Amino acid sequence: MPELRRDPVVDRWVIVAPERADRPNALVRGLPDQDDPSSCPFCPGHEPMTPPELLAHRDGSGQRNAPGWTLRVVPNKFPALRTEERMGRAGRGLYDAMAGVGAHEVIIETPEHSRQLPQQSPEQVEQLLRAAQERIVDLSRDVRLRSALFFKNNGAAAGASLSHPHSQLVALPLVPAEVERELSGARAHFQEKQRCIFCDVIAQEARDRSRVVLETDGFVALSPFAARGPFELLILPREHRSIFEQSSPAEIRGLADALRLALRKLDLALEKPAYNFYLHSLPLREAPSDFYHWHLELRPVLALAAGFEWGTGFFINPTPPEEAAAFLRQTEA
C-alpha cells in the first residue's frame, strides 16, 4: 500500500511504494534484456499483460484491449499511487504521512517496439501529447488530486524499465516542491515587475540568441542560462500560457514539432543518449495565471549526481549552455 511521507526538516514529501519493488529494473544491479518484443507487455497482441486500457486511439473500429491501436493509456501495473486509496492524513509523533492517493498511468506511444520518440512521425508525437492532455483533463475531475506530472524516462540510465516507447502520467494529492518553488519565484517576480518571468526569459533569449537551439511555430527551445546539466533544454510556448491542458490543437502541434526536433538533435549530436523530460503546468483546477508559464524540461543523462550535488543541492555542469546550444543549432535534424 503506497504512502506519502513528509521530511519535517526540509518540508519534502516522498512516496513509499513497496509494490514498485516488483517492477523490472526496480533496483539497478544487472539490467535485464527488455528488447525482446515476444515478451514485451506493450506490444500488440499482449494487451492482456497490461491492466485494462483507460484510453486508446484506433484506426477504424476495433475491440478494446485488443490489437489495432496506435496509442494506448493503461494504469501502471506497479503504481506509485492509487486512486482506490481513501484520502487521509496521519501524524506519527513528529512525522506526517498521507494515504497514497493518486493516479499512475502509462502512455504506450506506438505499437512499434523499437520506434523511439525521435524516430516517430510528427503525427505520432502530436498524438502522444493530445493523449496526455486528455488524461490530465480527466484526472482533474477528481478533487482529491492537486497536480499532474507528464514525464518520460528513456533508456536504463534515465530510469526506464522497459524499452518499448512509453511515457507516464502521475497525479498527486499535493503540489510537488519543485513546482511550488517555480510558482513562488514566478509570483515574486510578477509582484515586483508585473511581468511573467518566463515571458521575460523568452524575450531576453530572443535578443541574445546564444542559447536558442530551435524555434517552431509558437515554440522556442533553449539551453537555460543556469542549466543544471550538459545539453539540458527548456521548451516554452512563445505566447503566455499557464495551463498545458487548455492548449489548442495548433499549440499541441507546435509543441510536438519542437519536442520531436529537439530530441532528433540530441540523438544525432550525442549518439542517442538516455534522457528524461517532464512538463510543469499550473496545479489542477486553478484559474489561468498572469505570472506562471507552462513549459517542458528535457534533460539528457550525461552526468550523474555525486556527493557534492547530494550534499549541497548545487549542480555542476561541465558544458556551458552557450556551447551546448551552438552545437545543437548546427546539428541538422
CSV table of C-alpha atoms in Angstrom, one decimal:
chain,number,residue,atom,x,y,z
A,1,MET,CA,0.0,0.0,0.0
A,2,PRO,CA,1.6,3.3,-1.1
A,3,GLU,CA,2.1,6.2,1.4
A,4,LEU,CA,3.3,9.8,1.2
A,5,ARG,CA,5.7,10.8,4.0
A,6,ARG,CA,7.0,14.3,4.8
A,7,ASP,CA,10.5,15.2,5.9
A,8,PRO,CA,10.0,17.7,8.7
A,9,VAL,CA,13.3,19.4,8.2
A,10,VAL,CA,13.1,20.4,4.6
A,11,ASP,CA,9.3,20.0,4.0
A,12,ARG,CA,9.9,17.4,1.3
A,13,TRP,CA,7.4,14.7,0.6
A,14,VAL,CA,8.4,11.3,-0.7
A,15,ILE,CA,6.4,8.3,-1.9
A,16,VAL,CA,7.0,5.0,-0.2
A,17,ALA,CA,5.6,2.4,-2.7
A,18,PRO,CA,6.6,-1.2,-1.8
A,19,GLU,CA,4.8,-2.6,-4.9
A,20,ARG,CA,7.3,-0.7,-7.2
A,21,ALA,CA,10.0,-3.1,-6.0
A,22,ASP,CA,8.4,-5.9,-8.2
A,23,ARG,CA,8.8,-4.0,-11.4
A,24,PRO,CA,11.6,-4.7,-13.9
A,25,ASN,CA,14.8,-2.8,-13.0
A,26,ALA,CA,13.4,-1.6,-9.7
A,27,LEU,CA,16.9,-1.8,-8.1
A,28,VAL,CA,19.7,-1.4,-10.6
A,29,ARG,CA,22.0,-4.4,-10.5
A,30,GLY,CA,22.4,-6.3,-13.8
A,31,LEU,CA,19.9,-4.8,-16.2
A,32,PRO,CA,17.6,-7.4,-17.8
A,33,ASP,CA,17.2,-7.6,-21.5
A,34,GLN,CA,14.0,-5.8,-22.3
A,35,ASP,CA,14.4,-5.7,-26.1
A,36,ASP,CA,12.6,-8.9,-26.9
A,37,PRO,CA,9.2,-8.0,-28.4
A,38,SER,CA,7.9,-11.5,-27.8
A,39,SER,CA,7.8,-10.8,-24.0
A,40,CYS,CA,7.1,-7.1,-24.1
A,41,PRO,CA,3.8,-6.3,-22.4
A,42,PHE,CA,3.4,-3.1,-24.5
A,43,CYS,CA,3.5,-4.8,-27.9
A,44,PRO,CA,0.3,-5.6,-29.9
A,45,GLY,CA,-1.2,-8.9,-29.1
A,46,HIS,CA,0.0,-8.7,-25.5
A,47,GLU,CA,-2.8,-6.5,-24.3
A,48,PRO,CA,-3.8,-9.0,-21.5
A,49,MET,CA,-0.4,-8.4,-20.0
A,50,THR,CA,-1.4,-4.8,-19.0
A,51,PRO,CA,-4.3,-3.5,-16.9
A,52,PRO,CA,-7.4,-2.6,-19.0
A,53,GLU,CA,-6.9,0.5,-21.1
A,54,LEU,CA,-8.2,3.9,-20.0
A,55,LEU,CA,-7.8,5.4,-23.4
A,56,ALA,CA,-6.9,4.2,-26.9
A,57,HIS,CA,-6.5,5.6,-30.4
A,58,ARG,CA,-7.5,3.2,-33.1
A,59,ASP,CA,-7.8,3.4,-36.9
A,60,GLY,CA,-11.5,2.5,-37.5
A,61,SER,CA,-13.5,0.3,-35.2
A,62,GLY,CA,-11.7,-2.2,-33.1
A,63,GLN,CA,-12.2,-4.0,-29.8
A,64,ARG,CA,-11.0,-2.6,-26.6
A,65,ASN,CA,-7.8,-4.2,-25.1
A,66,ALA,CA,-7.0,-5.8,-28.4
A,67,PRO,CA,-4.7,-5.1,-31.3
A,68,GLY,CA,-5.4,-2.4,-33.9
A,69,TRP,CA,-4.4,0.6,-31.7
A,70,THR,CA,-2.0,3.4,-32.5
A,71,LEU,CA,-1.7,4.5,-28.8
A,72,ARG,CA,-2.9,3.1,-25.5
A,73,VAL,CA,-3.1,4.5,-22.0
A,74,VAL,CA,-3.2,2.0,-19.2
A,75,PRO,CA,-2.9,2.1,-15.4
A,76,ASN,CA,0.7,1.4,-14.3
A,77,LYS,CA,1.0,-2.3,-13.3
A,78,PHE,CA,3.3,-1.2,-10.5
A,79,PRO,CA,1.8,2.1,-9.4
A,80,ALA,CA,3.4,4.6,-7.1
A,81,LEU,CA,-0.1,5.9,-6.1
A,82,ARG,CA,-3.6,4.6,-6.4
A,83,THR,CA,-7.0,6.2,-7.0
A,84,GLU,CA,-8.6,3.4,-4.9
A,85,GLU,CA,-7.0,4.6,-1.7
A,86,ARG,CA,-9.0,6.6,0.8
A,87,MET,CA,-7.8,10.1,1.4
A,88,GLY,CA,-6.4,10.6,4.9
A,89,ARG,CA,-3.6,12.2,6.8
A,90,ALA,CA,-1.9,10.9,10.0
A,91,GLY,CA,0.5,12.2,12.5
A,92,ARG,CA,3.1,9.8,13.9
A,93,GLY,CA,4.7,11.9,16.6
A,94,LEU,CA,6.9,14.4,14.8
A,95,TYR,CA,6.2,12.9,11.4
A,96,ASP,CA,3.4,13.5,8.9
A,97,ALA,CA,2.1,10.9,6.4
A,98,MET,CA,-0.7,10.7,3.9
A,99,ALA,CA,-2.5,7.8,2.2
A,100,GLY,CA,-1.0,7.1,-1.2
A,101,VAL,CA,-3.9,8.6,-3.1
A,102,GLY,CA,-3.2,9.5,-6.8
A,103,ALA,CA,-3.0,8.0,-10.2
A,104,HIS,CA,-0.1,6.4,-12.1
A,105,GLU,CA,-0.7,5.8,-15.8
A,106,VAL,CA,1.4,4.6,-18.8
A,107,ILE,CA,1.0,6.0,-22.3
A,108,ILE,CA,2.2,3.4,-24.8
A,109,GLU,CA,3.2,5.7,-27.6
A,110,THR,CA,3.2,3.4,-30.6
A,111,PRO,CA,2.7,-0.3,-31.4
A,112,GLU,CA,6.2,-0.4,-32.9
A,113,HIS,CA,8.5,-1.8,-30.3
A,114,SER,CA,11.7,-0.1,-31.5
A,115,ARG,CA,10.5,3.2,-32.9
A,116,GLN,CA,11.6,5.7,-30.2
A,117,LEU,CA,10.1,9.2,-30.0
A,118,PRO,CA,12.8,10.9,-32.2
A,119,GLN,CA,12.0,8.5,-35.0
A,120,GLN,CA,8.3,8.7,-34.7
A,121,SER,CA,6.2,10.8,-37.2
A,122,PRO,CA,5.1,14.3,-36.2
A,123,GLU,CA,1.5,12.9,-36.1
A,124,GLN,CA,2.6,10.3,-33.6
A,125,VAL,CA,4.3,12.8,-31.3
A,126,GLU,CA,1.2,15.0,-31.5
A,127,GLN,CA,-1.0,12.0,-30.7
A,128,LEU,CA,1.1,11.4,-27.5
A,129,LEU,CA,0.7,15.0,-26.3
A,130,ARG,CA,-3.0,15.0,-27.0
A,131,ALA,CA,-3.4,11.8,-25.0
A,132,ALA,CA,-1.5,13.4,-22.1
A,133,GLN,CA,-3.7,16.5,-22.3
A,134,GLU,CA,-6.9,14.3,-22.4
A,135,ARG,CA,-5.9,12.3,-19.4
A,136,ILE,CA,-4.9,15.3,-17.3
A,137,VAL,CA,-8.3,16.9,-18.0
A,138,ASP,CA,-10.0,13.6,-16.9
A,139,LEU,CA,-7.9,13.3,-13.8
A,140,SER,CA,-8.6,16.9,-12.8
A,141,ARG,CA,-12.2,15.9,-12.1
A,142,ASP,CA,-11.0,14.1,-9.0
A,143,VAL,CA,-11.0,16.9,-6.4
A,144,ARG,CA,-8.5,14.9,-4.2
A,145,LEU,CA,-5.8,15.4,-6.8
A,146,ARG,CA,-3.9,18.7,-6.9
A,147,SER,CA,-1.3,18.3,-9.6
A,148,ALA,CA,-0.3,16.1,-12.5
A,149,LEU,CA,3.1,15.4,-14.0
A,150,PHE,CA,3.5,14.1,-17.5
A,151,PHE,CA,7.0,12.7,-18.0
A,152,LYS,CA,9.2,10.3,-19.9
A,153,ASN,CA,12.2,8.2,-18.9
A,154,ASN,CA,14.1,6.9,-22.0
A,155,GLY,CA,16.9,4.4,-21.5
A,156,ALA,CA,18.0,2.4,-18.5
A,157,ALA,CA,20.3,5.2,-17.3
A,158,ALA,CA,17.2,7.5,-17.2
A,159,GLY,CA,15.2,5.1,-15.1
A,160,ALA,CA,13.2,3.3,-17.9
A,161,SER,CA,12.5,-0.4,-17.0
A,162,LEU,CA,11.1,-1.3,-20.5
A,163,SER,CA,12.4,-0.2,-23.9
A,164,HIS,CA,9.1,-0.1,-25.8
A,165,PRO,CA,8.4,3.6,-26.3
A,166,HIS,CA,6.2,4.9,-23.5
A,167,SER,CA,5.6,7.9,-21.3
A,168,GLN,CA,4.0,8.2,-17.9
A,169,LEU,CA,1.5,10.4,-16.0
A,170,VAL,CA,1.3,10.7,-12.2
A,171,ALA,CA,-1.4,12.7,-10.4
A,172,LEU,CA,-0.7,13.7,-6.8
A,173,PRO,CA,-2.8,14.9,-3.9
A,174,LEU,CA,-0.3,17.8,-3.4
A,175,VAL,CA,1.9,20.1,-5.4
A,176,PRO,CA,5.5,18.9,-5.7
A,177,ALA,CA,8.1,21.1,-4.0
A,178,GLU,CA,9.9,21.7,-7.3
A,179,VAL,CA,6.7,23.2,-8.8
A,180,GLU,CA,6.0,25.1,-5.6
A,181,ARG,CA,9.5,26.7,-5.9
A,182,GLU,CA,8.7,27.7,-9.5
A,183,LEU,CA,5.3,29.1,-8.5
A,184,SER,CA,6.9,31.1,-5.6
A,185,GLY,CA,9.7,32.6,-7.8
A,186,ALA,CA,7.3,33.4,-10.6
A,187,ARG,CA,4.8,35.0,-8.3
A,188,ALA,CA,7.5,37.2,-6.6
A,189,HIS,CA,8.8,38.4,-10.0
A,190,PHE,CA,5.3,39.3,-11.1
A,191,GLN,CA,4.5,41.1,-7.9
A,192,GLU,CA,7.7,43.2,-8.3
A,193,LYS,CA,7.5,43.9,-12.1
A,194,GLN,CA,4.0,42.9,-13.2
A,195,ARG,CA,5.5,40.6,-15.8
A,196,CYS,CA,5.8,36.9,-16.3
A,197,ILE,CA,9.4,35.7,-15.6
A,198,PHE,CA,9.2,33.1,-18.3
A,199,CYS,CA,8.0,35.7,-20.8
A,200,ASP,CA,11.0,37.8,-19.8
A,201,VAL,CA,13.3,34.9,-20.3
A,202,ILE,CA,11.9,34.3,-23.8
A,203,ALA,CA,12.3,38.0,-24.7
A,204,GLN,CA,15.9,38.0,-23.3
A,205,GLU,CA,16.9,34.9,-25.2
A,206,ALA,CA,15.3,36.2,-28.4
A,207,ARG,CA,17.6,39.2,-28.2
A,208,ASP,CA,20.7,37.4,-27.1
A,209,ARG,CA,20.3,34.3,-29.4
A,210,SER,CA,23.3,32.5,-28.0
A,211,ARG,CA,21.3,29.9,-26.0
A,212,VAL,CA,18.4,29.5,-28.5
A,213,VAL,CA,18.5,26.0,-30.0
A,214,LEU,CA,15.5,26.0,-32.3
A,215,GLU,CA,12.2,27.7,-33.0
A,216,THR,CA,9.0,26.3,-34.4
A,217,ASP,CA,5.5,27.7,-34.9
A,218,GLY,CA,4.7,29.1,-31.5
A,219,PHE,CA,7.5,27.5,-29.5
A,220,VAL,CA,11.2,28.0,-28.6
A,221,ALA,CA,13.7,25.6,-27.3
A,222,LEU,CA,16.7,27.0,-25.5
A,223,SER,CA,19.6,25.9,-23.2
A,224,PRO,CA,18.8,27.6,-19.9
A,225,PHE,CA,21.3,30.2,-18.6
A,226,ALA,CA,21.8,28.2,-15.4
A,227,ALA,CA,21.4,24.7,-16.9
A,228,ARG,CA,21.9,22.0,-14.3
A,229,GLY,CA,23.5,19.5,-16.7
A,230,PRO,CA,25.0,19.2,-20.1
A,231,PHE,CA,22.6,19.9,-23.0
A,232,GLU,CA,19.6,20.5,-20.8
A,233,LEU,CA,16.8,22.1,-22.8
A,234,LEU,CA,13.7,24.2,-22.0
A,235,ILE,CA,10.8,24.2,-24.4
A,236,LEU,CA,8.2,27.0,-23.9
A,237,PRO,CA,5.3,28.4,-25.8
A,238,ARG,CA,6.1,31.9,-27.1
A,239,GLU,CA,2.7,33.3,-26.1
A,240,HIS,CA,1.9,33.4,-22.4
A,241,ARG,CA,0.1,30.2,-21.4
A,242,SER,CA,-0.2,28.9,-17.9
A,243,ILE,CA,-2.2,25.7,-18.3
A,244,PHE,CA,-1.0,22.9,-20.6
A,245,GLU,CA,-4.3,21.0,-20.7
A,246,GLN,CA,-6.0,24.1,-22.1
A,247,SER,CA,-3.7,24.2,-25.1
A,248,SER,CA,-5.3,24.4,-28.5
A,249,PRO,CA,-4.8,21.8,-31.2
A,250,ALA,CA,-2.4,24.2,-33.0
A,251,GLU,CA,-0.4,24.6,-29.8
A,252,ILE,CA,-0.2,20.9,-29.3
A,253,ARG,CA,1.0,20.5,-32.8
A,254,GLY,CA,3.6,23.2,-32.3
A,255,LEU,CA,4.9,21.6,-29.1
A,256,ALA,CA,5.1,18.2,-30.9
A,257,ASP,CA,7.2,19.7,-33.7
A,258,ALA,CA,9.6,21.4,-31.1
A,259,LEU,CA,9.9,18.3,-28.9
A,260,ARG,CA,10.5,15.9,-31.9
A,261,LEU,CA,13.1,18.2,-33.4
A,262,ALA,CA,14.9,18.8,-30.1
A,263,LEU,CA,15.0,15.0,-29.5
A,264,ARG,CA,16.3,14.4,-33.0
A,265,LYS,CA,19.1,16.9,-32.5
A,266,LEU,CA,20.1,15.3,-29.2
A,267,ASP,CA,20.0,11.9,-30.8
A,268,LEU,CA,22.3,12.9,-33.6
A,269,ALA,CA,24.6,15.2,-31.7
A,270,LEU,CA,25.1,12.9,-28.6
A,271,GLU,CA,24.6,9.4,-30.2
A,272,LYS,CA,21.2,8.6,-28.7
A,273,PRO,CA,21.6,9.4,-25.1
A,274,ALA,CA,19.3,8.3,-22.3
A,275,TYR,CA,17.0,11.2,-21.3
A,276,ASN,CA,14.2,12.4,-19.1
A,277,PHE,CA,11.6,15.0,-19.9
A,278,TYR,CA,8.8,16.4,-17.7
A,279,LEU,CA,6.1,19.0,-18.1
A,280,HIS,CA,5.3,21.7,-15.5
A,281,SER,CA,2.0,23.4,-15.5
A,282,LEU,CA,-0.3,25.1,-13.0
A,283,PRO,CA,-1.8,22.9,-10.3
A,284,LEU,CA,-5.1,21.3,-11.3
A,285,ARG,CA,-8.3,23.3,-11.5
A,286,GLU,CA,-6.5,26.7,-10.9
A,287,ALA,CA,-7.6,29.6,-13.0
A,288,PRO,CA,-5.2,30.8,-15.7
A,289,SER,CA,-2.4,32.9,-14.2
A,290,ASP,CA,-0.6,36.0,-15.4
A,291,PHE,CA,2.6,35.0,-13.5
A,292,TYR,CA,3.2,31.4,-14.4
A,293,HIS,CA,4.1,29.9,-17.8
A,294,TRP,CA,3.9,26.1,-18.5
A,295,HIS,CA,7.0,24.5,-20.0
A,296,LEU,CA,8.7,21.2,-20.8
A,297,GLU,CA,12.2,20.4,-19.5
A,298,LEU,CA,14.3,17.9,-21.4
A,299,ARG,CA,17.5,16.5,-19.7
A,300,PRO,CA,19.8,14.0,-21.4
A,301,VAL,CA,21.6,11.8,-18.8
A,302,LEU,CA,25.2,12.6,-19.4
A,303,ALA,CA,26.5,13.2,-15.8
A,304,LEU,CA,25.5,11.6,-12.5
A,305,ALA,CA,24.8,13.4,-9.3
A,306,ALA,CA,27.5,12.6,-6.7
A,307,GLY,CA,28.3,13.6,-3.1
A,308,PHE,CA,28.7,17.3,-3.7
A,309,GLU,CA,25.3,17.6,-5.5
A,310,TRP,CA,23.5,15.5,-2.9
A,311,GLY,CA,25.2,17.3,0.0
A,312,THR,CA,24.6,20.9,-1.3
A,313,GLY,CA,21.8,20.8,-3.8
A,314,PHE,CA,24.1,22.5,-6.3
A,315,PHE,CA,24.6,21.0,-9.8
A,316,ILE,CA,27.9,21.1,-11.6
A,317,ASN,CA,27.5,21.5,-15.4
A,318,PRO,CA,30.8,20.9,-17.4
A,319,THR,CA,29.2,22.2,-20.6
A,320,PRO,CA,28.4,25.9,-20.8
A,321,PRO,CA,24.8,26.4,-22.1
A,322,GLU,CA,26.0,28.7,-24.9
A,323,GLU,CA,28.4,25.9,-26.2
A,324,ALA,CA,25.7,23.3,-26.0
A,325,ALA,CA,23.2,25.5,-27.8
A,326,ALA,CA,25.7,26.3,-30.6
A,327,PHE,CA,26.5,22.6,-31.1
A,328,LEU,CA,22.8,21.6,-31.3
A,329,ARG,CA,21.9,24.5,-33.6
A,330,GLN,CA,24.4,23.3,-36.2
A,331,THR,CA,23.1,19.7,-35.9
A,332,GLU,CA,20.8,19.1,-38.8
A,333,ALA,CA,17.7,17.1,-37.7
